[in-house]
PDB file of N, CA and C in Angstrom:
ATOM      1  N   UNK A 152     -13.646  21.400 -17.557  1.00  0.00           N
ATOM      2  CA  UNK A 152     -13.496  19.877 -16.744  1.00  0.00           C
ATOM      3  C   UNK A 152     -13.772  20.511 -15.401  1.00  0.00           C
ATOM      4  N   UNK A 153     -14.818  19.846 -14.899  1.00  0.00           N
ATOM      5  CA  UNK A 153     -15.367  20.032 -13.548  1.00  0.00           C
ATOM      6  C   UNK A 153     -14.201  19.896 -12.462  1.00  0.00           C
ATOM      7  N   UNK A 154     -14.376  20.653 -11.434  1.00  0.00           N
ATOM      8  CA  UNK A 154     -13.479  20.635 -10.468  1.00  0.00           C
ATOM      9  C   UNK A 154     -13.373  19.542  -9.503  1.00  0.00           C
ATOM     10  N   UNK A 155     -14.620  18.773  -9.657  1.00  0.00           N
ATOM     11  CA  UNK A 155     -14.469  17.298  -8.819  1.00  0.00           C
ATOM     12  C   UNK A 155     -13.678  16.366  -9.492  1.00  0.00           C
ATOM     13  N   UNK A 156     -13.655  16.644 -11.027  1.00  0.00           N
ATOM     14  CA  UNK A 156     -12.747  15.667 -11.609  1.00  0.00           C
ATOM     15  C   UNK A 156     -11.318  16.015 -11.367  1.00  0.00           C
ATOM     16  N   UNK A 157     -10.986  17.271 -11.361  1.00  0.00           N
ATOM     17  CA  UNK A 157      -9.435  17.612 -11.025  1.00  0.00           C
ATOM     18  C   UNK A 157      -9.345  17.205  -9.627  1.00  0.00           C
ATOM     19  N   UNK A 158      -9.989  17.254  -8.733  1.00  0.00           N
ATOM     20  CA  UNK A 158      -9.626  16.823  -7.171  1.00  0.00           C
ATOM     21  C   UNK A 158      -9.595  15.351  -7.271  1.00  0.00           C
ATOM     22  N   UNK A 159     -10.405  14.727  -7.974  1.00  0.00           N
ATOM     23  CA  UNK A 159     -10.351  13.149  -7.998  1.00  0.00           C
ATOM     24  C   UNK A 159      -9.070  12.858  -8.655  1.00  0.00           C
ATOM     25  N   UNK A 160      -8.775  13.499  -9.859  1.00  0.00           N
ATOM     26  CA  UNK A 160      -7.535  13.074 -10.649  1.00  0.00           C
ATOM     27  C   UNK A 160      -6.226  13.149  -9.566  1.00  0.00           C
ATOM     28  N   UNK A 161      -6.185  14.312  -8.974  1.00  0.00           N
ATOM     29  CA  UNK A 161      -5.344  14.827  -7.987  1.00  0.00           C
ATOM     30  C   UNK A 161      -5.136  13.725  -7.024  1.00  0.00           C
ATOM     31  N   UNK A 162      -6.235  13.309  -6.324  1.00  0.00           N
ATOM     32  CA  UNK A 162      -6.224  12.321  -5.261  1.00  0.00           C
ATOM     33  C   UNK A 162      -5.761  10.951  -5.727  1.00  0.00           C
ATOM     34  N   UNK A 163      -6.139  10.723  -6.947  1.00  0.00           N
ATOM     35  CA  UNK A 163      -5.669   9.273  -7.540  1.00  0.00           C
ATOM     36  C   UNK A 163      -4.207   9.336  -7.908  1.00  0.00           C
ATOM     37  N   UNK A 164      -3.608  10.517  -8.168  1.00  0.00           N
ATOM     38  CA  UNK A 164      -2.061  10.573  -8.340  1.00  0.00           C
ATOM     39  C   UNK A 164      -1.356  10.229  -7.268  1.00  0.00           C
ATOM     40  N   UNK A 165      -1.951  10.968  -5.931  1.00  0.00           N
ATOM     41  CA  UNK A 165      -1.164  11.116  -4.874  1.00  0.00           C
ATOM     42  C   UNK A 165      -1.346   9.557  -4.316  1.00  0.00           C
ATOM     43  N   UNK A 166      -2.636   9.099  -4.280  1.00  0.00           N
ATOM     44  CA  UNK A 166      -2.881   7.697  -3.753  1.00  0.00           C
ATOM     45  C   UNK A 166      -2.086   6.583  -4.490  1.00  0.00           C
ATOM     46  N   UNK A 167      -1.914   6.849  -5.850  1.00  0.00           N
ATOM     47  CA  UNK A 167      -1.042   5.727  -6.745  1.00  0.00           C
ATOM     48  C   UNK A 167       0.373   6.049  -6.208  1.00  0.00           C
ATOM     49  N   UNK A 168       0.934   7.202  -6.033  1.00  0.00           N
ATOM     50  CA  UNK A 168       2.270   7.032  -5.622  1.00  0.00           C
ATOM     51  C   UNK A 168       2.580   6.659  -4.324  1.00  0.00           C
ATOM     52  N   UNK A 169       1.595   6.814  -3.594  1.00  0.00           N
ATOM     53  CA  UNK A 169       1.714   6.343  -1.985  1.00  0.00           C
ATOM     54  C   UNK A 169       1.628   4.628  -2.003  1.00  0.00           C
ATOM     55  N   UNK A 170       0.643   4.274  -2.855  1.00  0.00           N
ATOM     56  CA  UNK A 170       0.491   2.871  -2.927  1.00  0.00           C
ATOM     57  C   UNK A 170       1.703   2.201  -3.715  1.00  0.00           C
ATOM     58  N   UNK A 171       2.335   2.644  -4.646  1.00  0.00           N
ATOM     59  CA  UNK A 171       3.650   2.234  -4.991  1.00  0.00           C
ATOM     60  C   UNK A 171       4.758   2.032  -4.173  1.00  0.00           C
ATOM     61  N   UNK A 172       4.893   2.943  -3.346  1.00  0.00           N
ATOM     62  CA  UNK A 172       5.868   3.139  -2.296  1.00  0.00           C
ATOM     63  C   UNK A 172       5.699   2.048  -1.102  1.00  0.00           C
ATOM     64  N   UNK A 173       4.398   2.010  -0.806  1.00  0.00           N
ATOM     65  CA  UNK A 173       4.121   1.070   0.225  1.00  0.00           C
ATOM     66  C   UNK A 173       4.161  -0.224  -0.234  1.00  0.00           C
ATOM     67  N   UNK A 174       3.966  -0.644  -1.650  1.00  0.00           N
ATOM     68  CA  UNK A 174       4.143  -2.094  -1.892  1.00  0.00           C
ATOM     69  C   UNK A 174       5.437  -2.269  -2.105  1.00  0.00           C
ATOM     70  N   UNK A 175       6.477  -1.564  -2.123  1.00  0.00           N
ATOM     71  CA  UNK A 175       8.015  -1.600  -2.562  1.00  0.00           C
ATOM     72  C   UNK A 175       8.530  -1.755  -0.868  1.00  0.00           C
ATOM     73  N   UNK A 176       7.936  -1.017  -0.158  1.00  0.00           N
ATOM     74  CA  UNK A 176       8.485  -1.004   1.558  1.00  0.00           C
ATOM     75  C   UNK A 176       8.284  -2.619   2.046  1.00  0.00           C
ATOM     76  N   UNK A 177       7.310  -3.350   1.512  1.00  0.00           N
ATOM     77  CA  UNK A 177       7.040  -4.498   2.327  1.00  0.00           C
ATOM     78  C   UNK A 177       8.106  -5.473   1.856  1.00  0.00           C
ATOM     79  N   UNK A 178       8.517  -6.122   3.023  1.00  0.00           N
ATOM     80  CA  UNK A 178       9.550  -7.368   2.693  1.00  0.00           C
ATOM     81  C   UNK A 178       9.078  -8.370   2.012  1.00  0.00           C
ATOM     82  N   UNK A 179      10.208  -9.125   1.348  1.00  0.00           N
ATOM     83  CA  UNK A 179       9.678 -10.296   0.668  1.00  0.00           C
ATOM     84  C   UNK A 179       9.322 -11.415   1.331  1.00  0.00           C
ATOM     85  N   UNK A 180       8.432 -12.387   0.857  1.00  0.00           N
ATOM     86  CA  UNK A 180       7.883 -13.438   1.629  1.00  0.00           C
ATOM     87  C   UNK A 180       8.921 -14.587   1.585  1.00  0.00           C
ATOM     88  N   UNK A 181       9.843 -14.613   0.468  1.00  0.00           N
ATOM     89  CA  UNK A 181      10.658 -15.722   0.350  1.00  0.00           C
ATOM     90  C   UNK A 181      12.156 -15.435   1.184  1.00  0.00           C
ATOM     91  N   UNK A 182      11.941 -16.371   2.183  1.00  0.00           N
ATOM     92  CA  UNK A 182      13.254 -16.297   3.069  1.00  0.00           C
ATOM     93  C   UNK A 182      13.908 -17.643   3.149  1.00  0.00           C
ATOM     94  N   UNK A 183      13.894 -18.399   2.175  1.00  0.00           N
ATOM     95  CA  UNK A 183      14.898 -19.589   2.291  1.00  0.00           C
ATOM     96  C   UNK A 183      16.188 -19.527   2.744  1.00  0.00           C
ATOM     97  N   UNK A 184      16.872 -18.863   1.865  1.00  0.00           N
ATOM     98  CA  UNK A 184      18.441 -18.543   2.274  1.00  0.00           C
ATOM     99  C   UNK A 184      18.780 -17.512   2.857  1.00  0.00           C
ATOM    100  N   UNK A 185      17.767 -16.653   2.957  1.00  0.00           N
ATOM    101  CA  UNK A 185      18.351 -15.148   3.655  1.00  0.00           C
ATOM    102  C   UNK A 185      18.862 -15.380   5.020  1.00  0.00           C
ATOM    103  N   UNK A 186      17.987 -16.411   5.714  1.00  0.00           N
ATOM    104  CA  UNK A 186      18.491 -16.957   7.422  1.00  0.00           C
ATOM    105  C   UNK A 186      20.019 -17.399   7.501  1.00  0.00           C
ATOM    106  N   UNK A 187      20.239 -18.349   6.445  1.00  0.00           N
ATOM    107  CA  UNK A 187      21.554 -18.856   6.159  1.00  0.00           C
ATOM    108  C   UNK A 187      22.850 -17.975   6.001  1.00  0.00           C
ATOM    109  N   UNK A 188      22.533 -16.908   5.082  1.00  0.00           N
ATOM    110  CA  UNK A 188      23.337 -15.902   4.585  1.00  0.00           C
ATOM    111  C   UNK A 188      23.666 -14.793   5.837  1.00  0.00           C
ATOM    112  N   UNK A 189      22.476 -14.282   6.368  1.00  0.00           N
ATOM    113  CA  UNK A 189      22.600 -13.398   7.243  1.00  0.00           C
ATOM    114  C   UNK A 189      22.999 -13.862   8.764  1.00  0.00           C
ATOM    115  N   UNK A 190      22.941 -15.087   8.883  1.00  0.00           N
ATOM    116  CA  UNK A 190      23.076 -15.761  10.354  1.00  0.00           C
ATOM    117  C   UNK A 190      21.754 -16.153  10.829  1.00  0.00           C
ATOM    118  N   UNK A 191      20.597 -15.668  10.710  1.00  0.00           N
ATOM    119  CA  UNK A 191      19.386 -16.038  11.179  1.00  0.00           C
ATOM    120  C   UNK A 191      19.378 -15.725  12.672  1.00  0.00           C
ATOM    121  N   UNK A 192      20.402 -14.708  13.249  1.00  0.00           N
ATOM    122  CA  UNK A 192      20.056 -14.425  14.833  1.00  0.00           C
ATOM    123  C   UNK A 192      19.203 -13.239  15.178  1.00  0.00           C
ATOM    124  N   UNK A 193      18.027 -13.242  14.832  1.00  0.00           N
ATOM    125  CA  UNK A 193      17.133 -12.407  15.167  1.00  0.00           C
ATOM    126  C   UNK A 193      16.706 -12.783  16.771  1.00  0.00           C
ATOM    127  N   UNK A 194      16.462 -11.646  17.292  1.00  0.00           N
ATOM    128  CA  UNK A 194      16.086 -11.953  18.776  1.00  0.00           C
ATOM    129  C   UNK A 194      14.410 -11.876  18.759  1.00  0.00           C
ATOM    130  N   UNK A 195      13.721 -12.255  19.864  1.00  0.00           N
ATOM    131  CA  UNK A 195      12.162 -12.091  19.837  1.00  0.00           C
ATOM    132  C   UNK A 195      11.890 -10.917  19.930  1.00  0.00           C
ATOM    133  N   UNK A 196      12.519  -9.861  20.580  1.00  0.00           N
ATOM    134  CA  UNK A 196      12.028  -8.419  20.315  1.00  0.00           C
ATOM    135  C   UNK A 196      12.099  -7.892  19.015  1.00  0.00           C
ATOM    136  N   UNK A 197      13.258  -8.124  18.378  1.00  0.00           N
ATOM    137  CA  UNK A 197      13.377  -7.855  16.960  1.00  0.00           C
ATOM    138  C   UNK A 197      12.349  -8.238  16.002  1.00  0.00           C
ATOM    139  N   UNK A 198      11.946  -9.632  16.193  1.00  0.00           N
ATOM    140  CA  UNK A 198      10.851 -10.057  15.558  1.00  0.00           C
ATOM    141  C   UNK A 198       9.398  -9.442  15.958  1.00  0.00           C
ATOM    142  N   UNK A 199       9.255  -9.223  16.967  1.00  0.00           N
ATOM    143  CA  UNK A 199       7.969  -8.438  17.201  1.00  0.00           C
ATOM    144  C   UNK A 199       7.763  -6.944  16.639  1.00  0.00           C
ATOM    145  N   UNK A 200       8.884  -6.443  16.635  1.00  0.00           N
ATOM    146  CA  UNK A 200       8.648  -5.138  16.101  1.00  0.00           C
ATOM    147  C   UNK A 200       8.597  -5.173  14.635  1.00  0.00           C
ATOM    148  N   UNK A 201       9.481  -6.061  13.893  1.00  0.00           N
ATOM    149  CA  UNK A 201       8.971  -6.172  12.528  1.00  0.00           C
ATOM    150  C   UNK A 201       7.728  -6.560  12.143  1.00  0.00           C
ATOM    151  N   UNK A 202       7.080  -7.503  12.777  1.00  0.00           N
ATOM    152  CA  UNK A 202       5.530  -7.987  12.620  1.00  0.00           C
ATOM    153  C   UNK A 202       4.735  -6.981  12.924  1.00  0.00           C
ATOM    154  N   UNK A 203       5.028  -5.945  13.851  1.00  0.00           N
ATOM    155  CA  UNK A 203       4.039  -4.733  13.993  1.00  0.00           C
ATOM    156  C   UNK A 203       4.314  -4.062  12.765  1.00  0.00           C
ATOM    157  N   UNK A 204       5.359  -3.574  12.440  1.00  0.00           N
ATOM    158  CA  UNK A 204       5.777  -2.674  11.250  1.00  0.00           C
ATOM    159  C   UNK A 204       5.326  -3.268   9.937  1.00  0.00           C
ATOM    160  N   UNK A 205       5.275  -4.549   9.809  1.00  0.00           N
ATOM    161  CA  UNK A 205       4.524  -5.172   8.721  1.00  0.00           C
ATOM    162  C   UNK A 205       3.003  -5.177   8.743  1.00  0.00           C
ATOM    163  N   UNK A 206       2.598  -5.518   9.935  1.00  0.00           N
ATOM    164  CA  UNK A 206       1.075  -5.468   9.705  1.00  0.00           C
ATOM    165  C   UNK A 206       0.621  -3.956   9.571  1.00  0.00           C
ATOM    166  N   UNK A 207       1.208  -2.831  10.144  1.00  0.00           N
ATOM    167  CA  UNK A 207       0.977  -1.430   9.725  1.00  0.00           C
ATOM    168  C   UNK A 207       0.933  -1.297   8.431  1.00  0.00           C
ATOM    169  N   UNK A 208       1.975  -1.802   7.749  1.00  0.00           N
ATOM    170  CA  UNK A 208       2.106  -1.474   6.305  1.00  0.00           C
ATOM    171  C   UNK A 208       1.371  -2.256   5.428  1.00  0.00           C
ATOM    172  N   UNK A 209       1.037  -3.395   5.938  1.00  0.00           N
ATOM    173  CA  UNK A 209      -0.251  -4.096   5.391  1.00  0.00           C
ATOM    174  C   UNK A 209      -1.595  -3.520   5.381  1.00  0.00           C
ATOM    175  N   UNK A 210      -1.976  -2.855   6.589  1.00  0.00           N
ATOM    176  CA  UNK A 210      -3.290  -2.239   6.806  1.00  0.00           C
ATOM    177  C   UNK A 210      -3.183  -1.080   5.990  1.00  0.00           C
ATOM    178  N   UNK A 211      -2.055  -0.026   5.984  1.00  0.00           N
ATOM    179  CA  UNK A 211      -1.939   0.959   4.898  1.00  0.00           C
ATOM    180  C   UNK A 211      -2.076   0.619   3.686  1.00  0.00           C
ATOM    181  N   UNK A 212      -1.531  -0.379   3.320  1.00  0.00           N
ATOM    182  CA  UNK A 212      -1.560  -0.773   1.791  1.00  0.00           C
ATOM    183  C   UNK A 212      -3.114  -0.953   1.215  1.00  0.00           C
ATOM    184  N   UNK A 213      -3.766  -1.891   2.253  1.00  0.00           N
ATOM    185  CA  UNK A 213      -5.277  -2.188   1.987  1.00  0.00           C
ATOM    186  C   UNK A 213      -5.861  -0.997   1.930  1.00  0.00           C
ATOM    187  N   UNK A 214      -5.864  -0.070   2.843  1.00  0.00           N
ATOM    188  CA  UNK A 214      -6.576   0.900   2.847  1.00  0.00           C
ATOM    189  C   UNK A 214      -6.333   2.070   1.567  1.00  0.00           C
ATOM    190  N   UNK A 215      -5.186   2.260   1.268  1.00  0.00           N
ATOM    191  CA  UNK A 215      -4.809   2.872   0.140  1.00  0.00           C
ATOM    192  C   UNK A 215      -5.567   2.131  -1.091  1.00  0.00           C
ATOM    193  N   UNK A 216      -5.560   0.725  -1.284  1.00  0.00           N
ATOM    194  CA  UNK A 216      -6.250   0.385  -2.474  1.00  0.00           C
ATOM    195  C   UNK A 216      -7.592   0.536  -2.344  1.00  0.00           C
ATOM    196  N   UNK A 217      -8.268   0.572  -1.210  1.00  0.00           N
ATOM    197  CA  UNK A 217      -9.540   0.804  -1.302  1.00  0.00           C
ATOM    198  C   UNK A 217      -9.945   2.292  -1.594  1.00  0.00           C
ATOM    199  N   UNK A 218      -9.238   2.973  -1.188  1.00  0.00           N
ATOM    200  CA  UNK A 218      -9.261   4.401  -1.553  1.00  0.00           C
ATOM    201  C   UNK A 218      -9.125   4.712  -3.299  1.00  0.00           C
ATOM    202  N   UNK A 219      -8.118   3.879  -3.625  1.00  0.00           N
ATOM    203  CA  UNK A 219      -7.834   4.149  -5.059  1.00  0.00           C
ATOM    204  C   UNK A 219      -9.266   3.589  -5.980  1.00  0.00           C
ATOM    205  N   UNK A 220      -9.689   2.133  -5.405  1.00  0.00           N
ATOM    206  CA  UNK A 220     -10.520   1.958  -6.174  1.00  0.00           C
ATOM    207  C   UNK A 220     -12.039   2.536  -5.884  1.00  0.00           C
ATOM    208  N   UNK A 221     -12.215   3.087  -4.855  1.00  0.00           N
ATOM    209  CA  UNK A 221     -13.507   4.001  -4.731  1.00  0.00           C
ATOM    210  C   UNK A 221     -13.430   5.116  -5.678  1.00  0.00           C
ATOM    211  N   UNK A 222     -12.041   5.689  -5.626  1.00  0.00           N
ATOM    212  CA  UNK A 222     -11.849   7.081  -6.489  1.00  0.00           C
ATOM    213  C   UNK A 222     -12.202   6.834  -7.778  1.00  0.00           C
ATOM    214  N   UNK A 223     -11.515   5.589  -8.388  1.00  0.00           N
ATOM    215  CA  UNK A 223     -11.934   5.256  -9.618  1.00  0.00           C
ATOM    216  C   UNK A 223     -13.207   4.985 -10.042  1.00  0.00           C
ATOM    217  N   UNK A 224     -13.897   4.681  -9.264  1.00  0.00           N
ATOM    218  CA  UNK A 224     -15.304   4.216  -9.432  1.00  0.00           C
ATOM    219  C   UNK A 224     -16.229   5.596  -9.572  1.00  0.00           C
ATOM    220  N   UNK A 225     -15.806   6.409  -8.511  1.00  0.00           N
ATOM    221  CA  UNK A 225     -16.494   7.731  -8.623  1.00  0.00           C
ATOM    222  C   UNK A 225     -16.010   8.460  -9.840  1.00  0.00           C
ATOM    223  N   UNK A 226     -14.669   8.569 -10.218  1.00  0.00           N
ATOM    224  CA  UNK A 226     -14.394   9.309 -11.299  1.00  0.00           C
ATOM    225  C   UNK A 226     -15.000   8.853 -12.550  1.00  0.00           C
ATOM    226  N   UNK A 227     -15.168   7.404 -12.771  1.00  0.00           N
ATOM    227  CA  UNK A 227     -15.547   6.977 -13.940  1.00  0.00           C
ATOM    228  C   UNK A 227     -17.384   7.440 -13.973  1.00  0.00           C
ATOM    229  N   UNK A 228     -17.989   7.314 -12.818  1.00  0.00           N
ATOM    230  CA  UNK A 228     -19.549   7.593 -12.694  1.00  0.00           C
ATOM    231  C   UNK A 228     -19.369   9.059 -12.971  1.00  0.00           C
ATOM    232  N   UNK A 229     -18.886  10.108 -12.480  1.00  0.00           N
ATOM    233  CA  UNK A 229     -18.930  11.320 -12.979  1.00  0.00           C
ATOM    234  C   UNK A 229     -18.416  11.557 -14.280  1.00  0.00           C
ATOM    235  N   UNK A 230     -17.406  10.861 -14.768  1.00  0.00           N
ATOM    236  CA  UNK A 230     -17.009  11.021 -16.378  1.00  0.00           C
ATOM    237  C   UNK A 230     -18.065  10.542 -17.216  1.00  0.00           C
ATOM    238  N   UNK A 231     -18.982   9.552 -16.928  1.00  0.00           N
ATOM    239  CA  UNK A 231     -19.963   9.145 -17.773  1.00  0.00           C
ATOM    240  C   UNK A 231     -21.213   9.813 -17.759  1.00  0.00           C
ATOM    241  N   UNK A 232     -21.427  10.844 -16.972  1.00  0.00           N
ATOM    242  CA  UNK A 232     -22.590  11.705 -16.909  1.00  0.00           C
ATOM    243  C   UNK A 232     -22.450  12.898 -17.782  1.00  0.00           C
TER     244      UNK A 232
END
């Protein structure tokens, strides 16, 4: 097995674990009853921090998806040869 396949396989393993963690860290989009139960007393500053964290997490998830997709394509092309 060539070294490039081993390196890409390792990259895929690392990126897939990071991608799973990033997806699990993202908050749920369903907030129907959460405000009623928790009281819904978030301040303006707390909302801004949560929004920046969510945006950074979304960007990281998209970047990892792109790296995962490209690595899969490259590995498939190398293995086909």
